[in-house]
Backbone as JSON, one array per atom type, in Angstrom:
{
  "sequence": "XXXXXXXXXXXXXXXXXXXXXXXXXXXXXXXXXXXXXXXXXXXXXXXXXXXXXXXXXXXXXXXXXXXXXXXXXXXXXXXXXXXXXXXXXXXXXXXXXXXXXXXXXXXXXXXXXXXXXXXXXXXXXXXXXXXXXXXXXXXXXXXXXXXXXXXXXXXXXXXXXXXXXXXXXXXXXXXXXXXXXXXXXXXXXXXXXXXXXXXXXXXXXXXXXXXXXXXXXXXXXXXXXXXXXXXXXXXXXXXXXXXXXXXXXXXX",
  "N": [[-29.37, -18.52, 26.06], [-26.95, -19.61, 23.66], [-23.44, -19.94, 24.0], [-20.87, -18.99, 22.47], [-18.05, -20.78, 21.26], [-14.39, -20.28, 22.91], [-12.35, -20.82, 20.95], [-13.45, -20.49, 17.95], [-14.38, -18.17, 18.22], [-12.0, -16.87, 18.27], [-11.1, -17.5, 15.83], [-12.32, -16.3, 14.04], [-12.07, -14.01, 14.77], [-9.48, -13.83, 13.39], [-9.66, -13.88, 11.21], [-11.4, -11.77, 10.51], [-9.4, -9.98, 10.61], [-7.94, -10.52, 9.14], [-9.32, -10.09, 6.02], [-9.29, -7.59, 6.47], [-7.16, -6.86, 6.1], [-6.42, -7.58, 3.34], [-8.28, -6.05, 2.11], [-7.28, -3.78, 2.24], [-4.84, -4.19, 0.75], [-5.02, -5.28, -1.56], [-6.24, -2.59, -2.72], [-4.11, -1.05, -2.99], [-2.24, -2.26, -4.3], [-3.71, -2.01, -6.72], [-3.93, 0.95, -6.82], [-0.72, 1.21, -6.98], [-0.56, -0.03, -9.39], [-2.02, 1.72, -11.01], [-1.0, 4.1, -10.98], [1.91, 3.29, -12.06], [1.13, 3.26, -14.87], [-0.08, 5.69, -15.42], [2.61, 7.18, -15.27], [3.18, 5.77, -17.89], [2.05, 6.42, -19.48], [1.85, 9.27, -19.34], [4.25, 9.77, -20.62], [4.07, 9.02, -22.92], [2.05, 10.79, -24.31], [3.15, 13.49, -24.27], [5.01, 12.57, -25.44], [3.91, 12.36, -28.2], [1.53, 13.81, -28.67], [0.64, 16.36, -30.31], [0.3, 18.79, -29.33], [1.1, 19.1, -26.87], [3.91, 20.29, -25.64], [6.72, 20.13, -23.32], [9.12, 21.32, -23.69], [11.28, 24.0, -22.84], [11.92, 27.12, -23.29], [14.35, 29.57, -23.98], [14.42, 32.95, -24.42], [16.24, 36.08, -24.9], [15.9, 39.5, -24.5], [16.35, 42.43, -24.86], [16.38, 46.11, -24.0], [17.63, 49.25, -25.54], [17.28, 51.43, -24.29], [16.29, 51.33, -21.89], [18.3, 49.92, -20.45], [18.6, 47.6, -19.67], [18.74, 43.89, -19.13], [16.33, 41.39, -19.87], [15.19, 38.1, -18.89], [13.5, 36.14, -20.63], [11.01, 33.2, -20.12], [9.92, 30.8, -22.07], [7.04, 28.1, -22.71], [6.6, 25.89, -24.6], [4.12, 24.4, -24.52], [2.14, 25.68, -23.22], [0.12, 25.59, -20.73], [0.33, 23.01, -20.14], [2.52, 22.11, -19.3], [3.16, 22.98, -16.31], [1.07, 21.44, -15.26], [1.47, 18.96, -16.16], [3.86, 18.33, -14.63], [2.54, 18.73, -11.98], [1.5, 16.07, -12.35], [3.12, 14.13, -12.07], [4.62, 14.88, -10.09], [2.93, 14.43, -7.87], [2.11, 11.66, -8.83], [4.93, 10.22, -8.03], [5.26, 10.96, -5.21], [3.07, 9.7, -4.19], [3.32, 6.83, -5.3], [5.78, 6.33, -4.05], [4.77, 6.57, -0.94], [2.46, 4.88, -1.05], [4.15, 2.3, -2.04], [5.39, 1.66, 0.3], [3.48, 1.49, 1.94], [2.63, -1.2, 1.34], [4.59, -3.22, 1.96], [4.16, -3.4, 4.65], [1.53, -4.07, 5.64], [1.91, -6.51, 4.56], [3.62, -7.69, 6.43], [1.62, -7.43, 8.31], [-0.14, -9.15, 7.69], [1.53, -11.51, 8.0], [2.09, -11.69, 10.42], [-0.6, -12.13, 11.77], [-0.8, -14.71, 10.85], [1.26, -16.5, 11.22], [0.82, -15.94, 14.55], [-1.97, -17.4, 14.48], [-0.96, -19.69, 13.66], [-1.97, -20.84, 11.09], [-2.37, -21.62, 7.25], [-0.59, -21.5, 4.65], [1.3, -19.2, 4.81], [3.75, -19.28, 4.01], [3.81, -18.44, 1.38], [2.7, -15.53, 1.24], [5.11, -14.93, 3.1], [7.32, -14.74, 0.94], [5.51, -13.42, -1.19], [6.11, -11.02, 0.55], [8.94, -10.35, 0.72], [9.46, -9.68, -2.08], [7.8, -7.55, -2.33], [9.4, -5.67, -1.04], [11.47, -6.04, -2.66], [10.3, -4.79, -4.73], [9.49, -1.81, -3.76], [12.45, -0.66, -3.65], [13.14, -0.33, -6.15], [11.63, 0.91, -7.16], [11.57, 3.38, -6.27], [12.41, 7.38, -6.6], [15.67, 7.16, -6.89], [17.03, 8.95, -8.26], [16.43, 11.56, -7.83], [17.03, 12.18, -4.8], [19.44, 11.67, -4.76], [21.04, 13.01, -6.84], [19.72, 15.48, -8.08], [19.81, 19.1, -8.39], [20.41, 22.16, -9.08], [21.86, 24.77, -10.88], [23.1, 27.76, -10.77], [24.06, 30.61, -13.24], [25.65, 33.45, -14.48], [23.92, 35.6, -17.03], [25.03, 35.85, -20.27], [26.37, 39.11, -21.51], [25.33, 41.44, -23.5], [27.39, 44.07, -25.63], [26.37, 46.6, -25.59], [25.14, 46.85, -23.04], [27.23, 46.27, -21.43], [27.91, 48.11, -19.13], [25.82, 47.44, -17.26], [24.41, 47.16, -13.71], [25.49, 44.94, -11.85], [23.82, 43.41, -9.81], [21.28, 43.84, -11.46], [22.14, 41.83, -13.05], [20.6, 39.34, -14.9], [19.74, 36.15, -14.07], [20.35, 32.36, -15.03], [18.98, 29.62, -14.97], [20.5, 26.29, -15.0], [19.51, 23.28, -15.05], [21.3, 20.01, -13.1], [22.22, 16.84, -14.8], [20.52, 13.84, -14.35], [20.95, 11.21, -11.94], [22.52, 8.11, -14.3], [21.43, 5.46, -13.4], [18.33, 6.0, -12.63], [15.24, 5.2, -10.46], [11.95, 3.87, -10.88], [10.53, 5.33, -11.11], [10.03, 8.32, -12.69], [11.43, 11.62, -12.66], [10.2, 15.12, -13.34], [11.96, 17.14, -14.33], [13.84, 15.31, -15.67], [12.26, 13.76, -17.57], [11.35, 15.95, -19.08], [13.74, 16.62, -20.38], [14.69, 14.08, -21.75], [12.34, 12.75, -23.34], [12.19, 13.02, -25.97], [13.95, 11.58, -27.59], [15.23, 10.32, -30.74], [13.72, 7.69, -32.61], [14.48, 6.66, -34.58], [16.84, 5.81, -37.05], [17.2, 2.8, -34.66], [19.63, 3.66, -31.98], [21.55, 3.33, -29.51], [20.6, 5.49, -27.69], [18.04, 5.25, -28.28], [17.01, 2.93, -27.97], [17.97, 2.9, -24.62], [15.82, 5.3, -23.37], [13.89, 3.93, -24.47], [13.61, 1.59, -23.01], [13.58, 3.06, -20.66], [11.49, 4.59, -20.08], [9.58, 2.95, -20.38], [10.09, -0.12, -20.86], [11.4, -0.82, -18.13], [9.08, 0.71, -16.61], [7.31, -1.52, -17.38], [8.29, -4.09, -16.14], [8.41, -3.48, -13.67], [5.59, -3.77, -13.24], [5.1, -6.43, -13.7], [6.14, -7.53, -11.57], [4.97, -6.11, -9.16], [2.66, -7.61, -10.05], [3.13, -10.18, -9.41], [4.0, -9.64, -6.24], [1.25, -9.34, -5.85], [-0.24, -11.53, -6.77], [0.96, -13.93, -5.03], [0.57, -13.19, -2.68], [-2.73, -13.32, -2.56], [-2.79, -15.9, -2.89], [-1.91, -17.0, -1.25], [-3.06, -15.76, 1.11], [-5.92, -17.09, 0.67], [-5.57, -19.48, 1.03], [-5.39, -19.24, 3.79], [-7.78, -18.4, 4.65], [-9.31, -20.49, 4.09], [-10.66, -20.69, 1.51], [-9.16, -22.02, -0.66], [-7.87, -25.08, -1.11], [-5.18, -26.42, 0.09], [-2.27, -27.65, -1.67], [-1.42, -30.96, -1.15], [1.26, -32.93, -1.11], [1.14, -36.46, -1.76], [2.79, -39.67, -0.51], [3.65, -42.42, -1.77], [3.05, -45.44, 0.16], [5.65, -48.01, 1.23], [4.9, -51.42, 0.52]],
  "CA": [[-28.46, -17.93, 25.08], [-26.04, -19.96, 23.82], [-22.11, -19.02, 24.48], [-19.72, -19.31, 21.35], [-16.35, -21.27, 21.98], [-13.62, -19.34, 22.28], [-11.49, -21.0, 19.7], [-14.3, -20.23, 17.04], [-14.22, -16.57, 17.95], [-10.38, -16.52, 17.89], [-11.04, -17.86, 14.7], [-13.41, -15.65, 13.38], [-11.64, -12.35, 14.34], [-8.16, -13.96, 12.48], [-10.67, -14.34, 9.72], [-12.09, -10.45, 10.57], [-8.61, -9.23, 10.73], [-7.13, -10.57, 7.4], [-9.85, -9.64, 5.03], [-9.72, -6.02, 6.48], [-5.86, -6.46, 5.19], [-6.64, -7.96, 2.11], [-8.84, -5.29, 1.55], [-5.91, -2.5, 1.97], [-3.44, -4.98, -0.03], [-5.87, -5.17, -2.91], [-6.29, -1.5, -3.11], [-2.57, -0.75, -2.64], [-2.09, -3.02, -5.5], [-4.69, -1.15, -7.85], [-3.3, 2.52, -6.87], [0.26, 1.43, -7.54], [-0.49, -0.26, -10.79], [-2.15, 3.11, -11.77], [0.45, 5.11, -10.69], [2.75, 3.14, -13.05], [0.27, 3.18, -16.1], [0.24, 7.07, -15.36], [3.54, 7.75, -15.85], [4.07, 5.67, -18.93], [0.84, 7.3, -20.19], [2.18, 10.67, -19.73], [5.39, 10.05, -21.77], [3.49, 8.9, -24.86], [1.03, 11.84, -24.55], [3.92, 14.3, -24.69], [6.1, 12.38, -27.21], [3.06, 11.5, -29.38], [0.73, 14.81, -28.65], [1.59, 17.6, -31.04], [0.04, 20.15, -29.01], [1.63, 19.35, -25.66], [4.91, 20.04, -25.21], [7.25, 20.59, -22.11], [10.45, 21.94, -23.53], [11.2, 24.86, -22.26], [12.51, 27.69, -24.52], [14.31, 30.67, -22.96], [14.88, 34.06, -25.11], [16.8, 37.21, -24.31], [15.06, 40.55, -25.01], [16.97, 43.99, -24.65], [16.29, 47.54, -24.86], [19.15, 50.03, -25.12], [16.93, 52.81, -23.7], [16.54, 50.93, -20.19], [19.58, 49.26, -20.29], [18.85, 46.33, -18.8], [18.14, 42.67, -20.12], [15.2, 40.72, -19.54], [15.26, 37.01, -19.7], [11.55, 35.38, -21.2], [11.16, 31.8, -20.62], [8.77, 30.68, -22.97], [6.53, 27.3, -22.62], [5.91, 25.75, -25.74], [3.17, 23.37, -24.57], [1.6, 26.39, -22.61], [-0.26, 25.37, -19.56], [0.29, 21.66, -19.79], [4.26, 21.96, -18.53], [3.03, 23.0, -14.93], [0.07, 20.49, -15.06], [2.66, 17.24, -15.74], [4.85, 18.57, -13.74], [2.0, 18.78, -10.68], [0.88, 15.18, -11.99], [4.53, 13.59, -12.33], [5.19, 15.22, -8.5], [2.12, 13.55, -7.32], [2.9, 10.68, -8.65], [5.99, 9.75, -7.59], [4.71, 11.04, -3.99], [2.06, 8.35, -3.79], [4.26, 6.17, -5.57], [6.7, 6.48, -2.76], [4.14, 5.84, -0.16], [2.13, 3.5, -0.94], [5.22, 1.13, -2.19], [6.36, 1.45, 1.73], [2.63, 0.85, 2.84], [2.29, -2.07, 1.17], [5.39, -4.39, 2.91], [4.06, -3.36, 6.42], [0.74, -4.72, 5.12], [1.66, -7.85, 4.27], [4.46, -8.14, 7.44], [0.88, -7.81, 9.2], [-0.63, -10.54, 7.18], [2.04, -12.44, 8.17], [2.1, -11.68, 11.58], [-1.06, -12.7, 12.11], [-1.01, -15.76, 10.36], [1.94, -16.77, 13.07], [-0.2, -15.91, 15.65], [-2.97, -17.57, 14.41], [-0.78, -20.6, 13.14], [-2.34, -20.74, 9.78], [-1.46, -22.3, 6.53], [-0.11, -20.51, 3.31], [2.4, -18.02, 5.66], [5.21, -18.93, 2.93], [2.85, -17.74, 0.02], [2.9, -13.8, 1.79], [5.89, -14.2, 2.9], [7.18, -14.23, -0.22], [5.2, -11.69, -1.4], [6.69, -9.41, 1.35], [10.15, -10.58, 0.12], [9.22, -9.36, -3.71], [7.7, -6.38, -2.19], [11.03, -4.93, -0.58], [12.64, -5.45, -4.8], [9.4, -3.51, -5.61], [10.07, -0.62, -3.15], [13.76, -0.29, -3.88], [13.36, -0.65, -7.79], [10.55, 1.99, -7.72], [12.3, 4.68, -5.76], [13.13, 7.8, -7.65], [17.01, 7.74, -6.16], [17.72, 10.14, -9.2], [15.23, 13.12, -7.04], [17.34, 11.99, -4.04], [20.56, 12.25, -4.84], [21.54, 14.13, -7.86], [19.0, 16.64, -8.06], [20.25, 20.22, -8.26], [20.57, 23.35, -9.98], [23.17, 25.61, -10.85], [22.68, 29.32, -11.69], [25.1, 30.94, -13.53], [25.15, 34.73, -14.86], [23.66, 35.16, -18.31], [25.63, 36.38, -21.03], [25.27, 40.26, -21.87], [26.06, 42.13, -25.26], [28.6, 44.9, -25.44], [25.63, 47.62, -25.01], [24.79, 46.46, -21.53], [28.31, 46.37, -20.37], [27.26, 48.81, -18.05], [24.64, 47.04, -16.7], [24.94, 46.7, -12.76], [25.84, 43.17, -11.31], [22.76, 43.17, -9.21], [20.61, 43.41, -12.04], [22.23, 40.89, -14.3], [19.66, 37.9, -15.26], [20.61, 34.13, -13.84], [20.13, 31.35, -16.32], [19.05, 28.12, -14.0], [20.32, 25.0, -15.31], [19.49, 21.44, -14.36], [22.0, 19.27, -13.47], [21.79, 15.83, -14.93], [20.17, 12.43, -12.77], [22.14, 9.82, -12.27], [22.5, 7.69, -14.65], [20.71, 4.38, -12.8], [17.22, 5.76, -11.28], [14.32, 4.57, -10.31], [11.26, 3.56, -11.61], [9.22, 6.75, -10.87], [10.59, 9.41, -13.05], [11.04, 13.06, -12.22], [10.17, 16.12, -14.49], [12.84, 17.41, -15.34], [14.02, 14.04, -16.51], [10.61, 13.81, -18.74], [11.36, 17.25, -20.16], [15.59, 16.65, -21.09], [14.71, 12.92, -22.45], [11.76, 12.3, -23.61], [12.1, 13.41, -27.66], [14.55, 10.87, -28.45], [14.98, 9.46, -31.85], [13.51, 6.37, -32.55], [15.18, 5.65, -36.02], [17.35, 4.77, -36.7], [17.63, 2.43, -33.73], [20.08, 3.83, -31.45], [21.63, 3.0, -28.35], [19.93, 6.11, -27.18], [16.7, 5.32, -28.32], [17.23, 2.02, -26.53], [18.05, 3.48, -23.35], [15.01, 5.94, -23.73], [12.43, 2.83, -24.76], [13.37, 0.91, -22.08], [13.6, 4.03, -18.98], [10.28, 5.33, -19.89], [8.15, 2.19, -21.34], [10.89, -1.44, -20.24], [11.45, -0.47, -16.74], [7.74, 0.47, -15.2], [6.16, -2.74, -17.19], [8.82, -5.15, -15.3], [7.86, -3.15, -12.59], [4.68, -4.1, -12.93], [5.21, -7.33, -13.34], [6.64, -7.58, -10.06], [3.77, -6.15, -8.53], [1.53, -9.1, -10.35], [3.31, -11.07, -8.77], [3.35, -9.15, -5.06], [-0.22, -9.68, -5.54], [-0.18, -13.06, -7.08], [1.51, -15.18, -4.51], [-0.18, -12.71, -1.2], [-3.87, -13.63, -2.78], [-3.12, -17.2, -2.81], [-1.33, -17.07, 0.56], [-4.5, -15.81, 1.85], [-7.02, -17.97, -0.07], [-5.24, -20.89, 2.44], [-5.07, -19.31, 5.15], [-8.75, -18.67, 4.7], [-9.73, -21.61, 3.74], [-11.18, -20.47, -0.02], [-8.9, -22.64, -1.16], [-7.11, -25.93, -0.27], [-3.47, -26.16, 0.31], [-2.1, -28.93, -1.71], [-0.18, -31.67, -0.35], [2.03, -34.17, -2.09], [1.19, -37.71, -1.02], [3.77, -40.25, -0.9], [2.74, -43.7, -1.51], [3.89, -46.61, 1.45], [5.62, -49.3, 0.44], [4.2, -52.52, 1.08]],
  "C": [[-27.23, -18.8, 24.96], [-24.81, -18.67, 23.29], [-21.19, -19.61, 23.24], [-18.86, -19.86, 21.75], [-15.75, -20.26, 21.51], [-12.66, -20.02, 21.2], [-12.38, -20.31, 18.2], [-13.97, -18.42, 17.55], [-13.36, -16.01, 17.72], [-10.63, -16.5, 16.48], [-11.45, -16.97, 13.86], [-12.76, -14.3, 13.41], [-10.4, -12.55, 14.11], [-8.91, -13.23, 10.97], [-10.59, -12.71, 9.6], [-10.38, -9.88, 9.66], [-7.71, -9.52, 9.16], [-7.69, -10.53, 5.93], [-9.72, -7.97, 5.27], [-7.66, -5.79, 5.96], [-6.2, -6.6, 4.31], [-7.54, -7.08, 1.46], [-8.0, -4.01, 0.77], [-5.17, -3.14, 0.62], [-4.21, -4.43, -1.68], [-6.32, -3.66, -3.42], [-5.38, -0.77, -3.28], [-2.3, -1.27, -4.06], [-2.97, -1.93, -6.64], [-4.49, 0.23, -8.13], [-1.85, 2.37, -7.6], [0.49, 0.82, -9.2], [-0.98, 0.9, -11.41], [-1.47, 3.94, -11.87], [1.44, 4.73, -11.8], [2.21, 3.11, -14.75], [0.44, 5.28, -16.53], [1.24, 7.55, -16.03], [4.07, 7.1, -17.14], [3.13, 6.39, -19.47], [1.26, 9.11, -20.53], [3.34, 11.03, -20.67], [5.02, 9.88, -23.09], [2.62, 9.86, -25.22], [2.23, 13.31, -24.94], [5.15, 14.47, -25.18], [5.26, 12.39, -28.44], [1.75, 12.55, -29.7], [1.55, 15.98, -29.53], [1.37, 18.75, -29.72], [0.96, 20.18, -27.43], [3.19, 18.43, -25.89], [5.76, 20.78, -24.19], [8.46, 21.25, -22.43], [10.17, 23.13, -23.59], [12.4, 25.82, -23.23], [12.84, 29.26, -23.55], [15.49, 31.54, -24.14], [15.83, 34.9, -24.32], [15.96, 38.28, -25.18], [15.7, 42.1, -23.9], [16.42, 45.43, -25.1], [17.26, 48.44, -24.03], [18.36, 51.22, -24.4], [16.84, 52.12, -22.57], [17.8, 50.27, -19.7], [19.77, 47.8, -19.74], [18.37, 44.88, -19.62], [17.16, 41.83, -19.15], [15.31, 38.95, -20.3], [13.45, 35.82, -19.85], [11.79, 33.73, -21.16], [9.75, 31.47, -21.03], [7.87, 28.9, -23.13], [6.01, 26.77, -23.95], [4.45, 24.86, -25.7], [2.0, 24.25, -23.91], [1.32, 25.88, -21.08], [-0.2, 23.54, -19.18], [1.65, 21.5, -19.38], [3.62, 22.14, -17.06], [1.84, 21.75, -14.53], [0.55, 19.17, -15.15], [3.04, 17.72, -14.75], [4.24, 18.26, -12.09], [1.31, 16.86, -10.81], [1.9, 14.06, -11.65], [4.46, 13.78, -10.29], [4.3, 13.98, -7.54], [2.37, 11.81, -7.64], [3.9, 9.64, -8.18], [5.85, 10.21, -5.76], [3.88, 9.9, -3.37], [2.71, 7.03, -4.24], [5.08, 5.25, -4.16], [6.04, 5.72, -1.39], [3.2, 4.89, 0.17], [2.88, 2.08, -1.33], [5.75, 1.13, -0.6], [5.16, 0.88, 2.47], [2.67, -0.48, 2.98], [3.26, -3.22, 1.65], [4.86, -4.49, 4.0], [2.5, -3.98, 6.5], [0.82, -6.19, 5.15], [2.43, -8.51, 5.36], [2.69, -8.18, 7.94], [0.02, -8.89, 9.29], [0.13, -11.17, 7.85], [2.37, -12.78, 9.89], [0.9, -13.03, 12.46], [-1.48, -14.01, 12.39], [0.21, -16.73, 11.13], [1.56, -17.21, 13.75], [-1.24, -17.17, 15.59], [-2.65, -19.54, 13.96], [-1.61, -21.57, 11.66], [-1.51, -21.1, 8.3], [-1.61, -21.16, 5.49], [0.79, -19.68, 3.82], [3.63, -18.04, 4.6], [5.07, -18.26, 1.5], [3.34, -16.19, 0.61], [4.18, -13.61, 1.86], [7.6, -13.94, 1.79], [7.13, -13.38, -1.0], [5.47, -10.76, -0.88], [8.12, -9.79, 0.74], [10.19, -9.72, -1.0], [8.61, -7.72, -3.25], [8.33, -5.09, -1.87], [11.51, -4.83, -2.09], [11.67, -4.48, -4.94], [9.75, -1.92, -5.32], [11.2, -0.07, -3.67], [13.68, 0.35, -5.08], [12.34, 0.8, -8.16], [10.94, 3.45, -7.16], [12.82, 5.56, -6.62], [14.39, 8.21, -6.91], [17.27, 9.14, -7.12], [17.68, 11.44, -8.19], [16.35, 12.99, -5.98], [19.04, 12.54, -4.01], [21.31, 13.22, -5.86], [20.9, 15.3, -8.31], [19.25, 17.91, -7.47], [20.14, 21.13, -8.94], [21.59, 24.81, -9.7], [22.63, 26.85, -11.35], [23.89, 30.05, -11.84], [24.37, 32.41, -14.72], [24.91, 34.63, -16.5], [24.75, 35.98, -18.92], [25.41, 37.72, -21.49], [26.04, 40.77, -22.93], [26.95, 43.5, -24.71], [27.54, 46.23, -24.62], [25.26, 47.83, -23.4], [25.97, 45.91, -20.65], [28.34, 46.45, -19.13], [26.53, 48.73, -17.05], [25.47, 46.69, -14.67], [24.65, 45.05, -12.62], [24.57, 42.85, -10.95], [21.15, 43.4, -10.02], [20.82, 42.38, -13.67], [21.03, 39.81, -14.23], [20.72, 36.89, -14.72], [19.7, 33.63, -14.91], [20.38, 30.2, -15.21], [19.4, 27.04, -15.25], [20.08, 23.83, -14.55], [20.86, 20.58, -14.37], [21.48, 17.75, -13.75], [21.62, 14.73, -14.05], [21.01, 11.97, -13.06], [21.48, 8.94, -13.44], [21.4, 5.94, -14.42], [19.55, 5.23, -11.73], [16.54, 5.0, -11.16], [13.66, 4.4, -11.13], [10.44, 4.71, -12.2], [10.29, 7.67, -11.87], [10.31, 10.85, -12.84], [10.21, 14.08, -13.17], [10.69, 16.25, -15.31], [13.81, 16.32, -15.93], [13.3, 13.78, -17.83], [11.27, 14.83, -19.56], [13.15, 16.48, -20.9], [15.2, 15.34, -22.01], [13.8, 12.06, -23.62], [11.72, 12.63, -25.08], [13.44, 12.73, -27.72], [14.42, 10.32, -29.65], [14.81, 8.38, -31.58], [13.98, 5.57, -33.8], [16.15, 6.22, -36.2], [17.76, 4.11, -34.83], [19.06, 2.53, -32.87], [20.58, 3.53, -30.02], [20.78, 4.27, -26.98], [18.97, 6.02, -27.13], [16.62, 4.09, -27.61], [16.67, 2.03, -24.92], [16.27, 4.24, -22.68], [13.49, 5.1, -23.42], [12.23, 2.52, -23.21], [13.31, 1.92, -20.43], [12.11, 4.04, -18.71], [8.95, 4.42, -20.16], [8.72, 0.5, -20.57], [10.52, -1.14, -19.04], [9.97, -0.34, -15.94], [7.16, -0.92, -15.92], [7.32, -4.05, -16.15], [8.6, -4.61, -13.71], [6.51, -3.6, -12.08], [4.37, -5.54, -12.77], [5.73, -8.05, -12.15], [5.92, -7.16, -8.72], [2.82, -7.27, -8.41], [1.98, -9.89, -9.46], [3.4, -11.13, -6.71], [1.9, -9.84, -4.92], [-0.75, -11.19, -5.84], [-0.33, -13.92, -5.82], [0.94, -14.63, -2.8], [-1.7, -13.34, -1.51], [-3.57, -15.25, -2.15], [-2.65, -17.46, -1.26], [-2.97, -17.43, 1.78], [-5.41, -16.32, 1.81], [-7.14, -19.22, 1.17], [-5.59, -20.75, 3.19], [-6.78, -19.13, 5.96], [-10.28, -19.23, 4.55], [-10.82, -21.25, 2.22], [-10.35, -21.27, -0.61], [-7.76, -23.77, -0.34], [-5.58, -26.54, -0.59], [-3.18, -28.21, -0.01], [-1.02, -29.76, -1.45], [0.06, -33.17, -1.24], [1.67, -35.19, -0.94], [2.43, -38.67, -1.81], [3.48, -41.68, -0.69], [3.65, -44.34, -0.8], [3.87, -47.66, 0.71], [4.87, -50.99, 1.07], [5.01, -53.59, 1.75]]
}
């Protein structure tokens, strides 16, 4: 029976160990480009869908024989407001974690490739460089920090003066995100913004284009390139492709 060298088997389970990344990377890559296709997909479906819409419509409805007021909030899109809302959440959940998987991913690429003293290591790391802007840039800070709601007593007509305190109606409002979020957008962001005018060209409609449509494709482009410059990294390092080197001619 022959006995393998050990350099060859070192070799072989570098080899093992950085296709079973490159497997993750490459699927990490393919979830978070869907993830961002998602959410621009869902803003043009419920700017551009008649039937589904998310604003939220909230009546008052009194009767003087019970005395009390009742406040109706009314869904104009019906059952498709809680169904964004659960795909938006998700979203920006997976979002979230697979933009954090994918640096510790490619730190392990790069680890190995260290270890293993291997060529292309400035290709990855690189791509882990570009993957930290991706993270940051894709974060919804808005959800994080400005996300709140205020409840404040509703308004009641003269008839219902009377009415006790403890059954007045609240009226939730949203307070507004910050101004600079992320990439990922929330809900109730979607719902307050998304029916902007588009004509005349406005600095609002602007703003608007570029939150919900600008912003995730440079996002994505920043992924391409995550994935870009880690592929070729790895191509080197496993010899699929050969790492080219400037020659410098000797003088005579």
């Amino acid at each position: 029976m022959t006995r393998v060298p050990m350099t060859q088997a070192v070799a072989a389970d570098y080899a093992d160990a950085m296709l079973v990344a490159r497997r993750a990377k490459n699927t990490l890559f393919l979830l978070l480009a869907l993830i961002l296709l998602i959410q621009m997909g869902v803003f043009f479906v419920v700017r551009y869908v008649p039937n589904v819409k998310i604003h939220a419509e909230v009546t008052t409805t009194s009767d003087v024989n019970t005395s009390s007021a009742t406040l109706l909030e009314r869904n104009a899109g019906g059952v498709w407001s809680p169904l964004l809302e659960q795909v938006i959440a998700g979203t920006d959940f997976l979002g979230v974690l697979f933009s954090m998987v994918l640096p510790v991913i490619l730190l392990l690429v790069i680890t190995i490739m260290l270890v293993g003293r291997l060529v292309g290591v400035s290709h990855v790391t690189s791509a882990f460089c570009w993957s930290i802007v991706f993270l940051v840039l894709l974060f919804p800070w808005q959800s994080l920090l400005n996300s709140h709601v205020h409840a404040m007593a509703a308004p009641m007509s003269d008839s219902l003066a009377t009415t006790r305190p403890s059954e007045q109606a609240l009226v939730v409002e949203e307070a507004p995100d910050v101004r600079i979020p992320g990439v990922l957008y929330t809900f109730p962001e979607l719902r307050r913004n998304y029916s902007f005018a588009s004509s005349p060209l406005k600095p609002a409609a602007i703003l608007g284009w570029g939150r919900f449509v600008g912003v995730p494709i440079i996002e994505l482009i920043l992924l391409l390139i995550v994935q870009g410059r880690s592929s070729r990294g790895l191509r080197f390092a496993l010899g699929e492709a050969e790492l080219p080197m400037e020659m410098t001619p000797t003088g005579a």
